[in-house]
Tab-separated table of C-alpha atoms and ligand atoms in Angstrom:
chain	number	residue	atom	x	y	z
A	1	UNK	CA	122.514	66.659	165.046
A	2	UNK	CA	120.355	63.604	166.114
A	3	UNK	CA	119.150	61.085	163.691
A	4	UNK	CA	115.036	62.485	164.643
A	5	UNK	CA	116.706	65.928	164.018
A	6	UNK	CA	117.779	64.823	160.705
A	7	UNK	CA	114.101	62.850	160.140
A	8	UNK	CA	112.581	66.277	160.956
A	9	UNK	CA	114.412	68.408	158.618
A	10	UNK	CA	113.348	65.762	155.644
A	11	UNK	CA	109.541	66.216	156.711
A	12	UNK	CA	110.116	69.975	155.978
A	13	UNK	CA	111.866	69.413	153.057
A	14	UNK	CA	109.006	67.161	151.648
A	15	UNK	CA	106.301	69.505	153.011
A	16	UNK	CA	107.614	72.995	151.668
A	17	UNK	CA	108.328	70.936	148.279
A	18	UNK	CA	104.539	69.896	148.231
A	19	UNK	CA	103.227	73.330	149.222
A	20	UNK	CA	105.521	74.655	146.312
A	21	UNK	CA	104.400	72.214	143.742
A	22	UNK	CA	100.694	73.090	144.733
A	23	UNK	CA	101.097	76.963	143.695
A	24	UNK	CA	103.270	76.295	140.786
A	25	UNK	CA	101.016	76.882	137.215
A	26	UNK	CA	103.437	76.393	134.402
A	27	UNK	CA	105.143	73.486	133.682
A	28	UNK	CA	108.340	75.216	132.714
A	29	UNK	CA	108.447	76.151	136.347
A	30	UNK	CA	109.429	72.472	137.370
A	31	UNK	CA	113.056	72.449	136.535
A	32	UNK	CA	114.081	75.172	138.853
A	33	UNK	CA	112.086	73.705	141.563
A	34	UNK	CA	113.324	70.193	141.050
A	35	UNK	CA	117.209	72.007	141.267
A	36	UNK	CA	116.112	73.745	144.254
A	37	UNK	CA	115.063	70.400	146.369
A	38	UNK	CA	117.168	68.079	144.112
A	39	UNK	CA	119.576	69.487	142.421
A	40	UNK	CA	123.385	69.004	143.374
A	41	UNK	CA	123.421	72.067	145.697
A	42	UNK	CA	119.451	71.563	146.560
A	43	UNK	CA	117.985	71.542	150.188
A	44	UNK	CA	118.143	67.484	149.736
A	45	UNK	CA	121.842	67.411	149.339
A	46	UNK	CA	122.522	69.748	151.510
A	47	UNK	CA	120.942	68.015	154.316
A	48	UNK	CA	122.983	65.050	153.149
A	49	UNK	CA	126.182	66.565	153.773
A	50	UNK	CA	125.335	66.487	157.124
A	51	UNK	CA	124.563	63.118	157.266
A	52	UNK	CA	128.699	62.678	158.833
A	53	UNK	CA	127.493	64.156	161.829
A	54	UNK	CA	125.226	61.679	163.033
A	55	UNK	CA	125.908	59.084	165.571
A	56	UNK	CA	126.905	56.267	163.751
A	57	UNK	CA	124.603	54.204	164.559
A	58	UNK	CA	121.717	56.346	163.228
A	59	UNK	CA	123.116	57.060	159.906
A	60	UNK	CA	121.974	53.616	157.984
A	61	UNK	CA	118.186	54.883	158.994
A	62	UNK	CA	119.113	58.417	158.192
A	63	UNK	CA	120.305	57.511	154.773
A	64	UNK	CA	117.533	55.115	153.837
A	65	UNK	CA	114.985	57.623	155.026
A	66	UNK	CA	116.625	60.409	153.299
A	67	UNK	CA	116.082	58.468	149.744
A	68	UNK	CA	112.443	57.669	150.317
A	69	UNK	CA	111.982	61.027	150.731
A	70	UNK	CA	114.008	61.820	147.466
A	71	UNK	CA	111.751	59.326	145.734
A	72	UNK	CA	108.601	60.909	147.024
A	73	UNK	CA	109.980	64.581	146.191
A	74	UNK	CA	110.710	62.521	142.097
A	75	UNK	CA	107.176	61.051	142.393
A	76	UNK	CA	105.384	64.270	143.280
A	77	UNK	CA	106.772	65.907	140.425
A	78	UNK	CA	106.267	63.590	137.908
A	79	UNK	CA	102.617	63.614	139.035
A	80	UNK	CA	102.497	67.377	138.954
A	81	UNK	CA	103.976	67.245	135.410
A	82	UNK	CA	101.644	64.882	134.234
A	83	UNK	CA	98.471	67.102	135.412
A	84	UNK	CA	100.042	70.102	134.247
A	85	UNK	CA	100.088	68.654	130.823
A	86	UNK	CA	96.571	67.291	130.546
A	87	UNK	CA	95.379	70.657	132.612
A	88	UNK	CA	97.087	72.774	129.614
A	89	UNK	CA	95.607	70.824	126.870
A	90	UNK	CA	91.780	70.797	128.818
A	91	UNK	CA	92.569	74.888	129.706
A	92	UNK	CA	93.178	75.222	125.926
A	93	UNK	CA	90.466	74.088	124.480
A	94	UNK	CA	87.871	75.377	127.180
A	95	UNK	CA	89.218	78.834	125.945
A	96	UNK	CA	88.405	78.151	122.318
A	97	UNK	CA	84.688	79.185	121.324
A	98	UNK	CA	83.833	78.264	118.018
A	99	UNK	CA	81.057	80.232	118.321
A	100	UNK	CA	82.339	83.715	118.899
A	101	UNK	CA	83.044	86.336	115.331
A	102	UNK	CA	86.359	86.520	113.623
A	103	UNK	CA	88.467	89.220	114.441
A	104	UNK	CA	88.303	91.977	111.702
A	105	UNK	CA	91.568	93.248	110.601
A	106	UNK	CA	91.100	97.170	109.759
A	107	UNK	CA	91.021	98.044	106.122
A	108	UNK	CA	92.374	101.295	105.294
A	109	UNK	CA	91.025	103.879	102.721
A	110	UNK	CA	92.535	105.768	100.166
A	111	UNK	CA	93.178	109.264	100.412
A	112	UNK	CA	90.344	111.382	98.604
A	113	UNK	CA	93.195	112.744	96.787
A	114	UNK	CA	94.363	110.169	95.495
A	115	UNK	CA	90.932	108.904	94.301
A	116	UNK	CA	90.306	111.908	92.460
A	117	UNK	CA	93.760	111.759	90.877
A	118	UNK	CA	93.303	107.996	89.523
A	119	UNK	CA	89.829	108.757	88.427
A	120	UNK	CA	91.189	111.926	86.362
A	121	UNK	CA	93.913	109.570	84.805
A	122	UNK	CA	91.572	106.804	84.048
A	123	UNK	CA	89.255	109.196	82.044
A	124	UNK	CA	92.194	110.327	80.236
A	125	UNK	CA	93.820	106.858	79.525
A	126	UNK	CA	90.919	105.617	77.910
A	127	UNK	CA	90.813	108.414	75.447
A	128	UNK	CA	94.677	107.356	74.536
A	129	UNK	CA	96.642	109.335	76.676
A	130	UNK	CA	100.060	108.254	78.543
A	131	UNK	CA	100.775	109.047	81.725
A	132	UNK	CA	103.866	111.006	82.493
A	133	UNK	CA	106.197	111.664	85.605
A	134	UNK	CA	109.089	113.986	86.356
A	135	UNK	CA	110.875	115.764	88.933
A	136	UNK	CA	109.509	117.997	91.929
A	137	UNK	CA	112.855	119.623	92.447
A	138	UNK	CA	112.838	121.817	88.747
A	139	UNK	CA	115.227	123.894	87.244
A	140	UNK	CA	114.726	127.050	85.847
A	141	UNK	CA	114.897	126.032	82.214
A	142	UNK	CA	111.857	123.625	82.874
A	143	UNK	CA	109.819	125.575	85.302
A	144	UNK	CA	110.075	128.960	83.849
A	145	UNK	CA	112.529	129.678	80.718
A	146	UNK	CA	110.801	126.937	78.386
A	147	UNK	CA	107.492	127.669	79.049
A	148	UNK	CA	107.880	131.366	77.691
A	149	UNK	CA	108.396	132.613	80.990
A	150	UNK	CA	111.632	134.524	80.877
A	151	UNK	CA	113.613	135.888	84.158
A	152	UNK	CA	112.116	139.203	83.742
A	153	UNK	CA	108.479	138.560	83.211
A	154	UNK	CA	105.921	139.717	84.668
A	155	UNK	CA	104.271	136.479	84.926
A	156	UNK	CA	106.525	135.028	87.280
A	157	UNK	CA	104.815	136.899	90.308
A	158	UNK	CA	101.626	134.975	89.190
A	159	UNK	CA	103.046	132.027	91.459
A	160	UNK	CA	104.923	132.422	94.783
A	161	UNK	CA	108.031	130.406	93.932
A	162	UNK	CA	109.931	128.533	97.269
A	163	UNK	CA	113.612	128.617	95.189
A	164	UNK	CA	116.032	126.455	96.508
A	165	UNK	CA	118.982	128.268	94.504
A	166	UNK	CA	119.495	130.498	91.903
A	167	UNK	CA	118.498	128.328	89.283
A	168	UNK	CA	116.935	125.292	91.130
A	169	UNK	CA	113.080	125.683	92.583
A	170	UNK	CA	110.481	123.448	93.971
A	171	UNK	CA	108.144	123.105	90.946
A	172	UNK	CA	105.070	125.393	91.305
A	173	UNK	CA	103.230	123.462	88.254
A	174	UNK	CA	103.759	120.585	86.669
A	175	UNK	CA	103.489	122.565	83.205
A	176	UNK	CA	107.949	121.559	83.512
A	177	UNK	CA	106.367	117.875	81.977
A	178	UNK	CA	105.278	119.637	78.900
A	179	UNK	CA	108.548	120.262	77.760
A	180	UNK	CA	110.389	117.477	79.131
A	181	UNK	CA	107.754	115.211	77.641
A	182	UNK	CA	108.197	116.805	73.852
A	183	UNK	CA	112.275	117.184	74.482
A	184	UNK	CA	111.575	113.218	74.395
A	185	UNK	CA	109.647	112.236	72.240
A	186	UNK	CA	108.765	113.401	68.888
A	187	UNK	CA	105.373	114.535	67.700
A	188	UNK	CA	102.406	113.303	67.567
A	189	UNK	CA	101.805	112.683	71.811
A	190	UNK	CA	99.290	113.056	74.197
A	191	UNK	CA	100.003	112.760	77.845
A	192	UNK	CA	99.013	114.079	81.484
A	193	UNK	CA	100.996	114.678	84.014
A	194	UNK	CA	99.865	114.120	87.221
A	195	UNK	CA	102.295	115.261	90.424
A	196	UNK	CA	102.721	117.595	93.870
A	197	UNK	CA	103.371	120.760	92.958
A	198	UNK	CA	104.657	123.911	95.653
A	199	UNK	CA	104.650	127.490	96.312
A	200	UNK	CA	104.823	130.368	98.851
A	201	UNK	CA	101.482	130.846	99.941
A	202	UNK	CA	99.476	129.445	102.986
A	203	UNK	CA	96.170	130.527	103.738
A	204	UNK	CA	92.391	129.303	104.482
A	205	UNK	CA	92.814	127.979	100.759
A	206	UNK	CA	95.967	127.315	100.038
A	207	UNK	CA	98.971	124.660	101.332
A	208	UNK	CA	102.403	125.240	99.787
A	209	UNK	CA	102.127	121.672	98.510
A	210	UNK	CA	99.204	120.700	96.589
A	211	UNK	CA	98.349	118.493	93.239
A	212	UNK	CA	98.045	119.352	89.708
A	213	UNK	CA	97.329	117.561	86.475
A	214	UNK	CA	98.612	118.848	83.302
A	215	UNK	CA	97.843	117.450	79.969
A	216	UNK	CA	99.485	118.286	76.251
A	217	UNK	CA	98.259	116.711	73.433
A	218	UNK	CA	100.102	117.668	70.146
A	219	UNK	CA	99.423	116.760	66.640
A	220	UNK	CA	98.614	118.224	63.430
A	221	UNK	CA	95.207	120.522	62.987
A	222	UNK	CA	94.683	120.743	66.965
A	223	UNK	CA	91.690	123.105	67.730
A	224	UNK	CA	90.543	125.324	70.179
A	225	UNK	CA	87.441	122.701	69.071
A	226	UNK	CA	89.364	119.531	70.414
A	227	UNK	CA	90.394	121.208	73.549
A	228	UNK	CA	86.645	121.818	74.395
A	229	UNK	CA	85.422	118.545	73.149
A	230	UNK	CA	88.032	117.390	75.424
A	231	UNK	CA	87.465	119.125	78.485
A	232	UNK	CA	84.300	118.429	78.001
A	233	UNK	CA	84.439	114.751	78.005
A	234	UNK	CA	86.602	115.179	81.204
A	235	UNK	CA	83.985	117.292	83.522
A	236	UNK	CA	81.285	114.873	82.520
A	237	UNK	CA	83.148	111.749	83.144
A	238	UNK	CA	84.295	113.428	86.565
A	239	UNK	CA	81.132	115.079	87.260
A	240	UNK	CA	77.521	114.807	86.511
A	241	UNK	CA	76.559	113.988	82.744
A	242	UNK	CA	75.040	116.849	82.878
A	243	UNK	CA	77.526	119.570	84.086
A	244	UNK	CA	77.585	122.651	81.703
A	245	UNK	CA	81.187	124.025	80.803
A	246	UNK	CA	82.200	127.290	80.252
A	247	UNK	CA	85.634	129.322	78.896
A	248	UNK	CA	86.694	132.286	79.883
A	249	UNK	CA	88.880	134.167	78.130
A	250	UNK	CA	92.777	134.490	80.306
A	251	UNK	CA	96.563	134.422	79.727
A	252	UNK	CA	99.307	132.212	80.623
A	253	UNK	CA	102.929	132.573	79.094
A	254	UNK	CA	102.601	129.381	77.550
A	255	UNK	CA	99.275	129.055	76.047
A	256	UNK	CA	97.937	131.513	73.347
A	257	UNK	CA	95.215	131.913	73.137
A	258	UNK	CA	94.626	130.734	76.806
A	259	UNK	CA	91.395	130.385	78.386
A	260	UNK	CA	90.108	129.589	82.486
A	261	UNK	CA	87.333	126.989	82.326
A	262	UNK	CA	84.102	127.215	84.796
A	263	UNK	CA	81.620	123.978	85.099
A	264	UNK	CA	78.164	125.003	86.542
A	265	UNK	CA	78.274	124.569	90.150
A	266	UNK	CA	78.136	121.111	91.363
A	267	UNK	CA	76.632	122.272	94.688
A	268	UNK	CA	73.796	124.097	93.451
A	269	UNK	CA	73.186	122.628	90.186
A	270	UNK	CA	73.829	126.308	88.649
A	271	UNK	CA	71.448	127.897	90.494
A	272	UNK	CA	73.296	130.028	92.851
A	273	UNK	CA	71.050	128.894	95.569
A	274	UNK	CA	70.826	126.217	97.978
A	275	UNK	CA	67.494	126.190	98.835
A	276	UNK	CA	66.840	129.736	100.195
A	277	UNK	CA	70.996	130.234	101.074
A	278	UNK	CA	73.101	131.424	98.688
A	279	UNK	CA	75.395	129.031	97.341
A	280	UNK	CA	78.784	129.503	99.308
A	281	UNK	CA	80.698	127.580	96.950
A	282	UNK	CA	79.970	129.399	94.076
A	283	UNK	CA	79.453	132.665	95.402
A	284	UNK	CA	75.908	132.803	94.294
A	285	UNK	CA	77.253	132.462	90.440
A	286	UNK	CA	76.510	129.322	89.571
A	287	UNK	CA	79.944	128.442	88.004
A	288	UNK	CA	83.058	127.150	89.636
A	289	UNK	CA	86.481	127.601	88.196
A	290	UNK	CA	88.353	124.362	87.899
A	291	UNK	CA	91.267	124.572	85.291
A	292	UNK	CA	93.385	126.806	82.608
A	293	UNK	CA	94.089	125.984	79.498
A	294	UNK	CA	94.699	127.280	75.832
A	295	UNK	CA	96.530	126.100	72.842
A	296	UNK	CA	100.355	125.656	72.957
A	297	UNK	CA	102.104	128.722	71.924
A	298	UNK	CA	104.438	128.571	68.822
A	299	UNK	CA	107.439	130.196	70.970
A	300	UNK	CA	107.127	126.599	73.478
A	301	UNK	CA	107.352	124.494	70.340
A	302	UNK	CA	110.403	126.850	69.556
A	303	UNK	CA	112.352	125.706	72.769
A	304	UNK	CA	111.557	121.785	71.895
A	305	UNK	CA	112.288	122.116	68.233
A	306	UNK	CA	109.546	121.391	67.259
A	307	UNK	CA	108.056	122.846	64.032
A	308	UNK	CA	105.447	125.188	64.582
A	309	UNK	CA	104.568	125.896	61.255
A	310	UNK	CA	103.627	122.218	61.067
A	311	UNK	CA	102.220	121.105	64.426
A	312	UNK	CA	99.691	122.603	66.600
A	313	UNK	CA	98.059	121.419	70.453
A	314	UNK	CA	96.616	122.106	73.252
A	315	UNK	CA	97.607	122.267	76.915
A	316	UNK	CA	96.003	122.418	80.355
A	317	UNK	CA	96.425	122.240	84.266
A	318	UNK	CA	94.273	121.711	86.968
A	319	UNK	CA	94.178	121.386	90.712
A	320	UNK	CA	93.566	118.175	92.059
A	321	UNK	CA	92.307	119.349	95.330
A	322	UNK	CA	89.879	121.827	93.939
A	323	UNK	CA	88.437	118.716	91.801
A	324	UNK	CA	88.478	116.736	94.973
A	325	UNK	CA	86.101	119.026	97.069
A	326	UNK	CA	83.597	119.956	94.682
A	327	UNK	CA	83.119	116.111	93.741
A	328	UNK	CA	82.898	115.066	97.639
A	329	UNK	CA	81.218	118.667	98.786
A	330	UNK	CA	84.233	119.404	101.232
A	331	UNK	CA	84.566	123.213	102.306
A	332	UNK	CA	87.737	123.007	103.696
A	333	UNK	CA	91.182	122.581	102.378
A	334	UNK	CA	92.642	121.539	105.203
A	335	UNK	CA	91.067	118.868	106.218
A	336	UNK	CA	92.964	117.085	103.132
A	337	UNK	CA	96.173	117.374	104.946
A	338	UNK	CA	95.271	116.831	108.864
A	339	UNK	CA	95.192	113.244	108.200
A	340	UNK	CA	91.939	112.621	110.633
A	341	UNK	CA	91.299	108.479	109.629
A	342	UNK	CA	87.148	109.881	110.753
A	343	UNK	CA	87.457	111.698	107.390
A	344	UNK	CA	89.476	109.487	105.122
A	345	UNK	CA	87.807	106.868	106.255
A	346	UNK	CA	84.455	108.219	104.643
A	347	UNK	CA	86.423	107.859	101.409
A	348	UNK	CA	86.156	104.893	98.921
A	349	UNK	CA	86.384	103.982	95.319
A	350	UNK	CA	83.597	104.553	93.681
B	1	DAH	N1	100.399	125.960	85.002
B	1	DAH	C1	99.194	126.723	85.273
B	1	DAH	C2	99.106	127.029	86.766
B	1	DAH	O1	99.721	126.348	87.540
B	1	DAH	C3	97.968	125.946	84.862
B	1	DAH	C4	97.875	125.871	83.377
B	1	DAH	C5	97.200	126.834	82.694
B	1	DAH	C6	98.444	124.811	82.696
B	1	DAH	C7	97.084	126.785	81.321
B	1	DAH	C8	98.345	124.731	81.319
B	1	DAH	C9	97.643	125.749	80.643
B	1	DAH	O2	98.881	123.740	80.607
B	1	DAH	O3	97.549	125.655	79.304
B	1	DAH	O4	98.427	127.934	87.141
């Protein structure tokens, strides 16, 4: 190699390190480019290696030349650093507009479901009742045996029970809370019970998991009276002030006497018609089932120990679904459980 050989391979060096520095954007980039040109093992050292080769008399030339051109490839990256700084901080703020909207975060809803359910509760809490919880996985004793259902009855084909032994079942009401709540705690005591509850059966209007609400209120001179004034209270507070209630005469194991309660149809207002249509939702009626009920029969007290010479109540259960659609008008079960966020999202407190 000649010493202009050697002069020609720097002005490549310094050229391709220019043309490199020109494309590069980010100032992290610069390290790896100064270690490619200047780095130990860099195109700059490399050349120097060779710098042995050269006639001797054309090394002192080659060698000063060869650190201009190291202080030129230092000096063009110091500059490039120093306008990639500024750059950044100018690019920065030309990308902030103080004018443009905040970004919204998305606010959820809560399920219809569960609106209805906290709305029941409320109305009940403020007329002194507790809330109670218990278990979805039930035994026998709770589900069935205690509430006057006994293994042969008749009554046990009134719900499709999903058993998960023998003894053990999914609850299929949450009636179980009745007796765990007065195994607890002595009379007197009014609570609901608000929980999923499951059985066998899936169809147009049924899921095998749904929601009830049962309430028990036990105390001394408890009348069929209370339990209407009640009930009462409840479907207004829910409802319309002026929703009529109705009971019907019915049986449960547990209750005696027992009675299904109808409010006038929420839809049509009672009249069985919706404008020239019959009412769907009430069958043309113009009452809508919505809960059972009844006073708490002496053989339940029985299982709790309680005395039932001395203390009287009344119980009841409802569907929290069934609540749910006639208060928001929805015809169709399953749009509770399809989890579409264009339906829940139509949903809020009110
Ligand atoms: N457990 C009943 C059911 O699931 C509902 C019920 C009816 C509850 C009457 C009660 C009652 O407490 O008194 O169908």
């Amino acid at each position: 190699m000649t010493g202009e050989d050697f002069a020609g391979r720097l002005e490549a060096i310094e050229r391709d390190f220019a043309r490199a520095l020109e494309r590069l954007e980010r100032e992290a980039d610069l390290e790896a480019l100064r270690v490619a040109y200047l780095g130990r093992k860099g195109s700059l050292a490399q050349l120097m290696s060779s710098l042995p080769e050269l006639p001797a008399e054309q090394r002192p030339a080659a060698g000063k030349r060869a650190n201009e051109c190291k202080k030129t490839l230092l000096d063009l990256l110091s500059a490039k650093q120093d306008a990639l700084q500024a750059g950044g901080q100018t690019a920065d703020r030309s990308r902030f507009d103080a004018t443009l909207p905040g970004r919204r975060d998305w606010i959820g809803s809560k399920h219809p479901v569960t609106l209805v359910l906290d709305e029941i509760c409320a109305a009940f809490t403020a007329i002194g009742f507790d809330v109670v919880t218990g278990p979805e996985i039930e035994n026998d004793f709770y589900n069935f045996e205690a509430l006057n259902i006994p293994r042969e009855h008749p009554a046990r084909d009134m719900q499709d029970t999903l058993y998960i032994s023998d003894s053990i079942v999914l609850r299929t009401h949450t009636s179980p809370l009745q007796i765990r709540t007065m195994e607890t705690s002595p009379p007197p005591l009014a609570v609901i019970a608000p929980g999923k509850v499951y059985r066998r059966d899936a169809d147009l209007t049924h899921t095998p998991m749904f929601h009830q609400i049962e309430g028990l209120l036990v105390d001394e001179e408890v009348s069929m009276a209370d339990l209407r004034g009640t009930l009462t209270y409840f479907v207004r507070t829910i409802f319309s002030k002026k929703t009529r209630v109705r009971f019907r005469p019915s049986y449960f194991p547990f209750t005696e006497p027992s009675a299904e309660v109808d409010i006038s149809c929420v839809i049509c207002r009672g009249t069985g018609f919706c404008g020239a249509d019959p009412c769907r939702v009430c069958k043309q009626t113009g009452w809508v089932e919505i809960l059972g009920c009844g006073m708490v029969d002496p053989a339940v007290f029985e299982k709790v120990d309680y005395d039932p010479e001395r203390w009287t109540g009344f119980a009841f259960g409802l569907g929290v679904e069934r609540v749910a659609m006639l208060k928001y008008c929805i015809d169709d079960l399953r749009l509770f459980f399809e989890n579409d966020v264009r339906f829940l999202n139509q949903f809020q407190a009110c």
